[in-house]
Coordinates of C-alpha atoms in Angstrom, one line a residue:
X778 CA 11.0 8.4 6.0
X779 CA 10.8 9.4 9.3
X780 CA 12.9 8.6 12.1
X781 CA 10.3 8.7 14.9
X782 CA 10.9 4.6 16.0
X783 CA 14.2 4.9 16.2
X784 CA 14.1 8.1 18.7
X785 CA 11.4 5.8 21.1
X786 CA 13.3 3.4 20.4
X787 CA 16.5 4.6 21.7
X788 CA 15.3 7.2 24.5
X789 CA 15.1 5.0 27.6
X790 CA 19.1 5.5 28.5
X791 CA 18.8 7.4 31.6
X792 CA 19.0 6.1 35.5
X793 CA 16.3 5.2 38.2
X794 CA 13.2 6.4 36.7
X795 CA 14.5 9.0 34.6
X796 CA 13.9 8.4 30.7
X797 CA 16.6 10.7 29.6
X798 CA 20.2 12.2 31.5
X799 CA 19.1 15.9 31.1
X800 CA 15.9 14.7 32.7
X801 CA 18.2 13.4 35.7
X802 CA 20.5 16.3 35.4
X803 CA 17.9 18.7 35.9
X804 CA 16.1 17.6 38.5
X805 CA 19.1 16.7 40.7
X806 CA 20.1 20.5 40.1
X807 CA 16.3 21.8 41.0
X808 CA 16.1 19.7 44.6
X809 CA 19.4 20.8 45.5
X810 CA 18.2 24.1 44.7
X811 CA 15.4 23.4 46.6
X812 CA 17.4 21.5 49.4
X813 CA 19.2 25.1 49.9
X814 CA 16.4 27.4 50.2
X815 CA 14.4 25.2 52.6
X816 CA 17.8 24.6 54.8
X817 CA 18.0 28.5 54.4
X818 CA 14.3 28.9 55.4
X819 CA 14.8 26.7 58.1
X820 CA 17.0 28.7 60.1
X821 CA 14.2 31.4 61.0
X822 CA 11.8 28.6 61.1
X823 CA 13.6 27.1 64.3
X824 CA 13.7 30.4 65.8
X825 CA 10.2 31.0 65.1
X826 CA 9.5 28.0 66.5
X827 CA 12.5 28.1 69.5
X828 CA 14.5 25.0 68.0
X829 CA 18.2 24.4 67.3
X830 CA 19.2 25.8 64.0
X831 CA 20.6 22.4 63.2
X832 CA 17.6 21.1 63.4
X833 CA 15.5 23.3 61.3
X834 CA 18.4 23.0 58.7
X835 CA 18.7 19.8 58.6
X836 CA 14.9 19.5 58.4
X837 CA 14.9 22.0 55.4
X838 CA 17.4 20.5 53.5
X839 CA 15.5 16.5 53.9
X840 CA 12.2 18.2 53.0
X841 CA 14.0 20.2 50.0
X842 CA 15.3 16.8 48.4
X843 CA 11.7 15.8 48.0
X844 CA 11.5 17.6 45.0
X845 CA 14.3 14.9 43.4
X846 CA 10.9 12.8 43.3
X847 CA 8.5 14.9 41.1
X848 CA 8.5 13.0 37.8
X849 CA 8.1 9.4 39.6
X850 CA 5.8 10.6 42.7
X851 CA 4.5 14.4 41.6
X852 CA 1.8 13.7 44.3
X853 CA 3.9 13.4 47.2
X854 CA 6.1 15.8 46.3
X855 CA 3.3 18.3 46.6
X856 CA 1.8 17.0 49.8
X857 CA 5.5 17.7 51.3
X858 CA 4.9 21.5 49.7
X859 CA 1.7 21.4 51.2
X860 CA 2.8 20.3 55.0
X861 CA 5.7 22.6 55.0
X862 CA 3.9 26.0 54.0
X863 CA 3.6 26.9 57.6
X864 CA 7.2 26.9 58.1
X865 CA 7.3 29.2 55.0
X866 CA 9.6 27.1 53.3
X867 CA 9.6 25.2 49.9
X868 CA 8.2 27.4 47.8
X869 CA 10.4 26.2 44.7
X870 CA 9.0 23.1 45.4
X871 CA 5.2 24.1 45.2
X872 CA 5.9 25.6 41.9
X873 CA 7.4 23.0 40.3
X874 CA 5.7 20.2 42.3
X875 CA 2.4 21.7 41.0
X876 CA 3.4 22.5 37.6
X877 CA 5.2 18.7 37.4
X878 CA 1.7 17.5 38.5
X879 CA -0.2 19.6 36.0
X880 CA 1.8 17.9 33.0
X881 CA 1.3 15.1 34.0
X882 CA -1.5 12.3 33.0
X883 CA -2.7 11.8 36.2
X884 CA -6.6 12.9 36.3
X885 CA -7.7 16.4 35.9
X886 CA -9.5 16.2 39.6
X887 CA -6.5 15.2 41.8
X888 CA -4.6 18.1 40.1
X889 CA -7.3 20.7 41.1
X890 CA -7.8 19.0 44.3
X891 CA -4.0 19.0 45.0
X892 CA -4.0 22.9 43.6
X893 CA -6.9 24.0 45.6
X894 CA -5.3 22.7 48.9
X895 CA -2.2 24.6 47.7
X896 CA -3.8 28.1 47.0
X897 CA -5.5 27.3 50.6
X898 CA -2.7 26.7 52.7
X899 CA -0.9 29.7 50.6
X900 CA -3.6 31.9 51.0
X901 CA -3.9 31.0 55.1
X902 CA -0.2 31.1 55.8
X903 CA -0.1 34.8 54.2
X904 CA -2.8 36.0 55.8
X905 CA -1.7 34.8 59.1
X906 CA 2.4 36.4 58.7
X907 CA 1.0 39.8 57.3
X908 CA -1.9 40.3 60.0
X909 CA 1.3 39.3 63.0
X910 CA 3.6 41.6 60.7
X911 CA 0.6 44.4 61.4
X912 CA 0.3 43.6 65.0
X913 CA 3.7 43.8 65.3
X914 CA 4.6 46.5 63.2
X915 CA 6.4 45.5 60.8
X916 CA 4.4 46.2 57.4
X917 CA 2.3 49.4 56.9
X918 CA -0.7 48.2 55.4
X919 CA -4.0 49.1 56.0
X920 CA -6.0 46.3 57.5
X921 CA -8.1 45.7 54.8
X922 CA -5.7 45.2 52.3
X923 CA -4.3 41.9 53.8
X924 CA -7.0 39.9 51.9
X925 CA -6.2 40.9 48.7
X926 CA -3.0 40.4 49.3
X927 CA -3.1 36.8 50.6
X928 CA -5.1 36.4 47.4
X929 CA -2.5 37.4 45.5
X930 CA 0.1 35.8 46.5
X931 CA -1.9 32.1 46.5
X932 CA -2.7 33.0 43.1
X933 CA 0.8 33.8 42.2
X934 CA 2.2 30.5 43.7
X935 CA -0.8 28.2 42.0
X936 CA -2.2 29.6 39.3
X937 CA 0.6 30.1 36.7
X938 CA 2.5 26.5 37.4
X939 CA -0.7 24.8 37.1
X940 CA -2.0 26.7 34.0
X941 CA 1.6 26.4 32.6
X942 CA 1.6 22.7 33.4
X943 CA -1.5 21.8 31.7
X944 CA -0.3 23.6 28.5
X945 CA 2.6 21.9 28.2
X946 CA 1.2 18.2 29.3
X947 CA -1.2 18.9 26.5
X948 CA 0.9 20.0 24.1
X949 CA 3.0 16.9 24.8
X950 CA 0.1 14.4 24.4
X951 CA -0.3 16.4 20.8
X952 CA 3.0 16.0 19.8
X953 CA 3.0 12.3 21.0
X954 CA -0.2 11.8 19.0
X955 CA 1.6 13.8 16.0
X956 CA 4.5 11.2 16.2
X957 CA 2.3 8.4 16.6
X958 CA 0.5 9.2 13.1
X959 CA 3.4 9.7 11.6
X960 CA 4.7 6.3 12.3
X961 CA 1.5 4.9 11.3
X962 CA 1.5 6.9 8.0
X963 CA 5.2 5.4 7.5
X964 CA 3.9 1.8 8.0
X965 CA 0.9 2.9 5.2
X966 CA 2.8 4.2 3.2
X967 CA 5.7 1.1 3.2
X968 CA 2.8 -1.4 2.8
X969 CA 0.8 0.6 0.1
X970 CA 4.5 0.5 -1.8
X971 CA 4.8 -3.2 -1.4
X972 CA 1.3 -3.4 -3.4
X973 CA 2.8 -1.3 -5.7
X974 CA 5.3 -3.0 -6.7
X975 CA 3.0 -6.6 -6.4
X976 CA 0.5 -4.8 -8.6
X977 CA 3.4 -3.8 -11.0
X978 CA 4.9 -7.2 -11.1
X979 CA 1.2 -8.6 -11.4
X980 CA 0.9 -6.3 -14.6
X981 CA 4.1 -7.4 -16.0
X982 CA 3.3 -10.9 -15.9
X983 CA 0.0 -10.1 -17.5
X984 CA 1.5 -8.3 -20.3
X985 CA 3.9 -11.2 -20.9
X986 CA 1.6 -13.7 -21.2
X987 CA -0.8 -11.5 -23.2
X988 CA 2.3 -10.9 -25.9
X989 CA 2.3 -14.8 -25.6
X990 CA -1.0 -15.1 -26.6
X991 CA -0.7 -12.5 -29.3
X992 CA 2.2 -14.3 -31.0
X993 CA 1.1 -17.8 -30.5
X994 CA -2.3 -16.8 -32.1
X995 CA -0.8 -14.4 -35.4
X996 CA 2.2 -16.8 -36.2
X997 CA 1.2 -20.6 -35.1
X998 CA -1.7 -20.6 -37.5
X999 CA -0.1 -19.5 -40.6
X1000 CA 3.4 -21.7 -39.7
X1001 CA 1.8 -24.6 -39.1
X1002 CA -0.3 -24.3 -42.4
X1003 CA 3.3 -23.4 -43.8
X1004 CA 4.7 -26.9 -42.3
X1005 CA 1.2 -28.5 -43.6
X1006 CA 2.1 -27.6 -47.3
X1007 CA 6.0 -28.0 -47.4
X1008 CA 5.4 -31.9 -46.3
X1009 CA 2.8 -31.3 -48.9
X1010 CA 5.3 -30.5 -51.2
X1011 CA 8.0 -32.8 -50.3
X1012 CA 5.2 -35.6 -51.4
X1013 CA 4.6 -34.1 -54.5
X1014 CA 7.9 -32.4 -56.0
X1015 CA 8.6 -35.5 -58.4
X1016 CA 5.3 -37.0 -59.3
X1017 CA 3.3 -33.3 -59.8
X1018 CA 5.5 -30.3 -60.4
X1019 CA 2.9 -28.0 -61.4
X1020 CA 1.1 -28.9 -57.6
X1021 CA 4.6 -28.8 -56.1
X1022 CA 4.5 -25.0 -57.8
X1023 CA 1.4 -24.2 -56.2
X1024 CA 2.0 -25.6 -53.1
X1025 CA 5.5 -23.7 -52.6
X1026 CA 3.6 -20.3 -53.8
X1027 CA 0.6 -20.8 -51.0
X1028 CA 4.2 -21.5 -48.4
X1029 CA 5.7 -18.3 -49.2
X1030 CA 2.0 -16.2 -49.0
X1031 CA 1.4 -17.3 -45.7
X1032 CA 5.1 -16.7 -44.5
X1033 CA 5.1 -13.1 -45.7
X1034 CA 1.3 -12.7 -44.2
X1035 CA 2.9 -14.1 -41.0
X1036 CA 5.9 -11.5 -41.4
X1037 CA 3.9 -8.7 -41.8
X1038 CA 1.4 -9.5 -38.7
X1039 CA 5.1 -10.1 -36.4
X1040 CA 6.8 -6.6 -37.7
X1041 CA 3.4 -5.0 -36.9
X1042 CA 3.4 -6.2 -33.3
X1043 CA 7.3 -5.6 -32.7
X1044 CA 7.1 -2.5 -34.8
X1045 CA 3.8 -1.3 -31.4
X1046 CA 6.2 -2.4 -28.9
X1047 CA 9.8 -1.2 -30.5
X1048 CA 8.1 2.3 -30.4
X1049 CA 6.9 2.2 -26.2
X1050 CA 10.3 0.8 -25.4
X1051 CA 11.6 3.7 -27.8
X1052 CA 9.6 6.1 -25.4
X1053 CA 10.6 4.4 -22.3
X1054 CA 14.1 4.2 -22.8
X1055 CA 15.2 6.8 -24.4
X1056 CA 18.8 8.3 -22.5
X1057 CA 17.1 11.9 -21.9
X1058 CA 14.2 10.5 -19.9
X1059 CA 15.1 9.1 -16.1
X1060 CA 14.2 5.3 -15.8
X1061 CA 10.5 4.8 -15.5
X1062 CA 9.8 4.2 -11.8
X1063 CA 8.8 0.3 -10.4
X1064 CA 5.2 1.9 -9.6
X1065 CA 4.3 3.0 -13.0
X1066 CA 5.4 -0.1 -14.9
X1067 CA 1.3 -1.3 -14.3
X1068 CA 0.1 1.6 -16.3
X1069 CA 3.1 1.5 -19.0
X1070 CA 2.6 -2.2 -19.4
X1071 CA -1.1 -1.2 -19.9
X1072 CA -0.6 1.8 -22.2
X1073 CA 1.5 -1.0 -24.2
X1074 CA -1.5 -3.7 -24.3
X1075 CA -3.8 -0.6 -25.7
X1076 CA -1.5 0.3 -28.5
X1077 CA -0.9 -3.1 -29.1
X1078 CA -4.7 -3.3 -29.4
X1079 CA -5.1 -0.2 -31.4
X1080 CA -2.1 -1.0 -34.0
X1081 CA -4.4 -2.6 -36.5
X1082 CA -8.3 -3.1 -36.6
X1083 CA -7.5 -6.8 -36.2
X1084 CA -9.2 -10.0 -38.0
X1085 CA -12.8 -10.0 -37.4
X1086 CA -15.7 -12.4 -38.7
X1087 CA -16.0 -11.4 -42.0
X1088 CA -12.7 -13.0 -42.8
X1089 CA -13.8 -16.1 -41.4
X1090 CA -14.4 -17.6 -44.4
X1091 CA -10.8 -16.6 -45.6
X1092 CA -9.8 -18.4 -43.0
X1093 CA -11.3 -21.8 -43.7
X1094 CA -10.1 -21.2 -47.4
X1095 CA -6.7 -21.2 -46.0
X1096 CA -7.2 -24.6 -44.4
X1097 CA -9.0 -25.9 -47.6
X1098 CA -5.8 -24.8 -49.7
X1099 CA -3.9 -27.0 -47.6
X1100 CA -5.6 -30.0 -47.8
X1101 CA -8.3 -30.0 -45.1
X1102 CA -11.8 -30.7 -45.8
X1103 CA -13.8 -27.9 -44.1
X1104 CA -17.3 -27.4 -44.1
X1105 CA -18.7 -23.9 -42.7
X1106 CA -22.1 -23.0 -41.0
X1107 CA -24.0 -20.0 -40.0
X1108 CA -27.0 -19.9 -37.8
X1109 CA -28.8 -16.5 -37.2
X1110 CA -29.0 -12.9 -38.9
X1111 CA -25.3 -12.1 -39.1
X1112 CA -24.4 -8.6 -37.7
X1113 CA -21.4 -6.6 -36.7
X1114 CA -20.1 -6.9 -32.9
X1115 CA -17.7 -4.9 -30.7
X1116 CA -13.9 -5.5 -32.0
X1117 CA -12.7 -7.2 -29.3
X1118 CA -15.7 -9.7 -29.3
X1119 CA -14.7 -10.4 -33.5
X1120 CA -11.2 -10.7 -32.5
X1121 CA -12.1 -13.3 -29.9
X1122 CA -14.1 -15.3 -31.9
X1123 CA -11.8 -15.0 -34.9
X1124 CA -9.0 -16.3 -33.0
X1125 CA -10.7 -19.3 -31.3
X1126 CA -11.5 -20.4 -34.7
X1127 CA -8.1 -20.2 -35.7
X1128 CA -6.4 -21.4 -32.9
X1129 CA -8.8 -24.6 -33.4
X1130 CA -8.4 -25.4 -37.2
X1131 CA -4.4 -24.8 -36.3
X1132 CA -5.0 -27.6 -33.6
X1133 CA -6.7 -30.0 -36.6
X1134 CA -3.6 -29.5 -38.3
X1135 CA -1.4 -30.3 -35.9
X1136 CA -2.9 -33.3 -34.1
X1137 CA -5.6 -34.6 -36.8
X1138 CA -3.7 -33.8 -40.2
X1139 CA -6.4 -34.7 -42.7
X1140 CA -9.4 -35.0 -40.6
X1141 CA -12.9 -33.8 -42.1
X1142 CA -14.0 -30.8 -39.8
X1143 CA -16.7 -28.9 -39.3
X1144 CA -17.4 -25.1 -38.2
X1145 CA -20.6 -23.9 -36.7
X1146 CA -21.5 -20.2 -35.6
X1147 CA -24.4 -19.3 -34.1
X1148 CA -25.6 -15.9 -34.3
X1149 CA -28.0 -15.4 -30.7
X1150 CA -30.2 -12.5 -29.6
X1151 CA -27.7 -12.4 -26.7
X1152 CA -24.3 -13.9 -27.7
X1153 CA -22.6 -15.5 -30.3
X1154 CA -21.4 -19.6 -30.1
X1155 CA -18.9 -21.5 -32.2
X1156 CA -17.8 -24.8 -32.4
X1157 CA -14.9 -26.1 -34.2
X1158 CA -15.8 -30.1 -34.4
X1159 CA -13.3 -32.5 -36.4
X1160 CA -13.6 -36.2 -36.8
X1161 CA -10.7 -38.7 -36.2
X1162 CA -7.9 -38.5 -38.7
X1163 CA -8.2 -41.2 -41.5
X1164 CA -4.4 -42.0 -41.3
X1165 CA -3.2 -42.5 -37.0
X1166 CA 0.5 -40.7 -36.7
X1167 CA -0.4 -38.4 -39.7
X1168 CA 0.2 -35.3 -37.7
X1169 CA 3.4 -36.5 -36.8
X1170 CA 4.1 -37.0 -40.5
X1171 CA 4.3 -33.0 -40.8
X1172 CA 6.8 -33.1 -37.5
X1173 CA 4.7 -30.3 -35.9
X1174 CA 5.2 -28.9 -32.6
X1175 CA 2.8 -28.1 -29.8
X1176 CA 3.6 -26.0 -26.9
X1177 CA 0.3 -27.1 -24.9
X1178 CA -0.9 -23.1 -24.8
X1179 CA -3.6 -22.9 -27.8
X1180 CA -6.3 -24.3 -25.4
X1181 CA -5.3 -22.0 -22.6
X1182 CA -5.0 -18.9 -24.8
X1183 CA -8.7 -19.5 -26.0
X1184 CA -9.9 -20.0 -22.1
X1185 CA -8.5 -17.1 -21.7
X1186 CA -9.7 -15.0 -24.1
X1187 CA -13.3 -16.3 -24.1
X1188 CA -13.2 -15.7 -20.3
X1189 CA -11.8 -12.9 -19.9
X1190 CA -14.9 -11.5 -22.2
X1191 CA -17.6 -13.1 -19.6
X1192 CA -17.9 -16.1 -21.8
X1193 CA -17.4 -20.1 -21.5
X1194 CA -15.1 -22.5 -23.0
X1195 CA -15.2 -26.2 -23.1
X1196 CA -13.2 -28.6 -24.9
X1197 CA -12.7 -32.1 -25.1
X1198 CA -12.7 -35.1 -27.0
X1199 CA -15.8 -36.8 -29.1
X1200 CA -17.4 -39.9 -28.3
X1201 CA -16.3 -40.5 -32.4
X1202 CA -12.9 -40.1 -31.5
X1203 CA -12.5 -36.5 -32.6
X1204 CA -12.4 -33.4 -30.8
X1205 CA -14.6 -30.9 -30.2
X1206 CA -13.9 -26.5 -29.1
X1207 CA -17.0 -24.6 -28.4
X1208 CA -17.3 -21.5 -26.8
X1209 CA -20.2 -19.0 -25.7
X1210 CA -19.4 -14.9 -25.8
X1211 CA -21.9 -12.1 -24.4
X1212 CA -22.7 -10.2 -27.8
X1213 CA -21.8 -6.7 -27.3
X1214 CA -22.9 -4.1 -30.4
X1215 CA -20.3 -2.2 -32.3

């Protein structure tokens, strides 16, 4: 990251006006640099001009001090340059006055204005000192030479400060705009890692509750059919062996069904945490755990081709075996439909015969699917239990998440889910899912 806030943050330490010490430093050092050349200036000014010495010393060295004002008061500190250009003195101070004013963010027009005056006063005062210095004798110039020469020399005293001053005020503003985008690239960049990691805890928590799903709906099924015929068998060890036989066969077919369908789904996620944590390969970063919990739902997907419609009826055998009266039918020209859609309808059957069991032990139920141009409806309808309490004969658990599984699944396919108790005193599960081709 870049340290950009804490240099802003941290660079207002100097006195007065000045941001930094070296700032203060160096222009203490330049007016009395300035102080002295005036003061030294003004001695042949008060002769020039028949005062005292002290006088035009003293006057040089208060006008030289000026120049302690550029970075608060650039403006005035030219003006001062400006006035004392007849008296041929300050000339550090026009440079730097000028070149202070430049780089700074005062408008463009008061800088030209303020420069033009300059190069005018420059260009008058050398013309004036070179024609007496002709008159007198003193330089050995020809006549017309002394314009280009006052020319030059205003051009020399204005021209390079002010172009110099304007490069580096802009060069400032870019590197002040440079630092500016940094620090707002800093601040994107923190917040788009915050939703990085939301999004990757957002992921996690959809992968855990879509394992929960997966194991509620592979193993609560076939246990609770497993509980349905042990009680079964409890009932009937003494008075029917042979039943008691067949019962404890049908208990240990569905336990090793339900076995295999669990080793299968730890076996898919045994192998990514295999991949991910293996002590060669660095620790998968907090950003990527989205895709990797992801990459782990697809595999978990793509393990096995899944149960699909065609074992339907397989299915309501099962519950037949176990004691349940089921009763099965099929509206519509049956055809094949995209895996997930099977798998979805599949499981809400499933889930809903494993609710019979649980709750209405013994009940008569009925199954309905409805093949439709457009989608494909169920409805898992049983009616009350002839014996009340004889689901809590078996002792079976519920955990309150079959319902919510199925809304979840149904919706997460486009579909509707609605479920509720009969008028009859049953219950009733139907759903509605968008029919998409294989």
């Amino acid at each position: 990251m870049t340290t950009t806030g804490e240099v802003h943050a941290g660079a207002g330490e100097g006195p007065w006006w000045w941001v930094r010490w070296r700032s203060a430093v160096l222009d203490i050092s330049l007016a009395a640099l300035s102080a002295l050349e005036c003061a030294v200036e003004g001695i042949q000014f008060s002769r020039d001009a028949g005062l005292p010495v002290p006088v035009g010393t003293v006057f040089g060295l208060f006008a030289g001090v000026t120049l302690l004002l550029r970075r608060r008061w650039p403006i005035a500190v030219v003006l001062v340059s400006i006035a004392i250009t007849p008296a041929q003195m300050g000339f550090l101070m026009g440079v730097v006055g000028l070149y202070t004013l430049a780089a700074s963010e005062l408008p463009r027009r008061i800088t030209a204005a303020l420069a033009g005056m300059s190069f005018v006063g420059m260009f008058v005062v050398t013309y004036v000192r070179a024609h007496q210095g002709l008159v007198r004798g003193d330089l050995s110039i020809a006549g017309g030479f002394i314009p280009f020469l006052s020319v030059t020399t205003a051009l020399g005293m204005t021209a390079p400060p002010v172009l110099l001053g304007l490069y580096i005020g802009a060069r400032r503003r870019l590197m002040e705009s440079l630092r500016e985008r940094a620090d707002s690239l800093e601040r994107e960049l923190m917040l788009l890692a915050e939703r990085a990691e939301e999004r990757a805890e957002w992921a996690r928590n959809e992968e855990r509750t879509r394992i929960a799903r997966e194991m509620h709906d592979v193993v609560a099924h076939r246990v609770s059919l497993m509980v349905v015929h042990a009680a079964a068998l409890q009932a009937v060890a003494r008075k029917d062996p042979e039943k008691a036989v067949k019962n404890a066969a049908l208990v240990g077919d569905m336990g090793r069904q339900a076995l295999t369908e669990l080793r299968e789904m730890l076996g898919v996620l045994r192998t990514g945490e295999g991949a991910v944590g293996r002590p060669d390969r660095p620790a998968m970063p907090l950003a990527a755990v989205g895709a990797a919990a992801a990459v782990a739902s697809r595999l978990v997907e793509e393990s096995s081709e899944g149960p699909c419609l065609a074992e339907l009826e397989e299915l309501i055998g099962q519950s037949a075996a176990a004691g349940m009266v089921v009763n099965l039918s099929v509206e519509g020209e049956v055809r094949s439909y995209a895996r997930e859609v099977e798998q979805t309808a599949y499981r809400v059957v499933q889930e809903a015969l494993t609710n019979v069991h649980k709750h209405a032990a013994g009940a008569k139920t009925h199954v309905r699917l409805a093949h439709r141009a457009a989608e494909i409806a169920m409805q898992v309808e049983n009616e009350p239990p002839p014996e009340p309490g004889s689901a809590q004969a078996a002792r079976l658990p519920s955990g309150g998440n079959g319902l919510v599984g199925m809304k979840e699944r149904v919706s997460a396919l486009g579909g509707v889910f609605v479920s509720g108790p009969t008028d009859a005193g049953g219950f009733r599960v139907s759903a509605v899912i968008p029919a998409v081709a294989a």
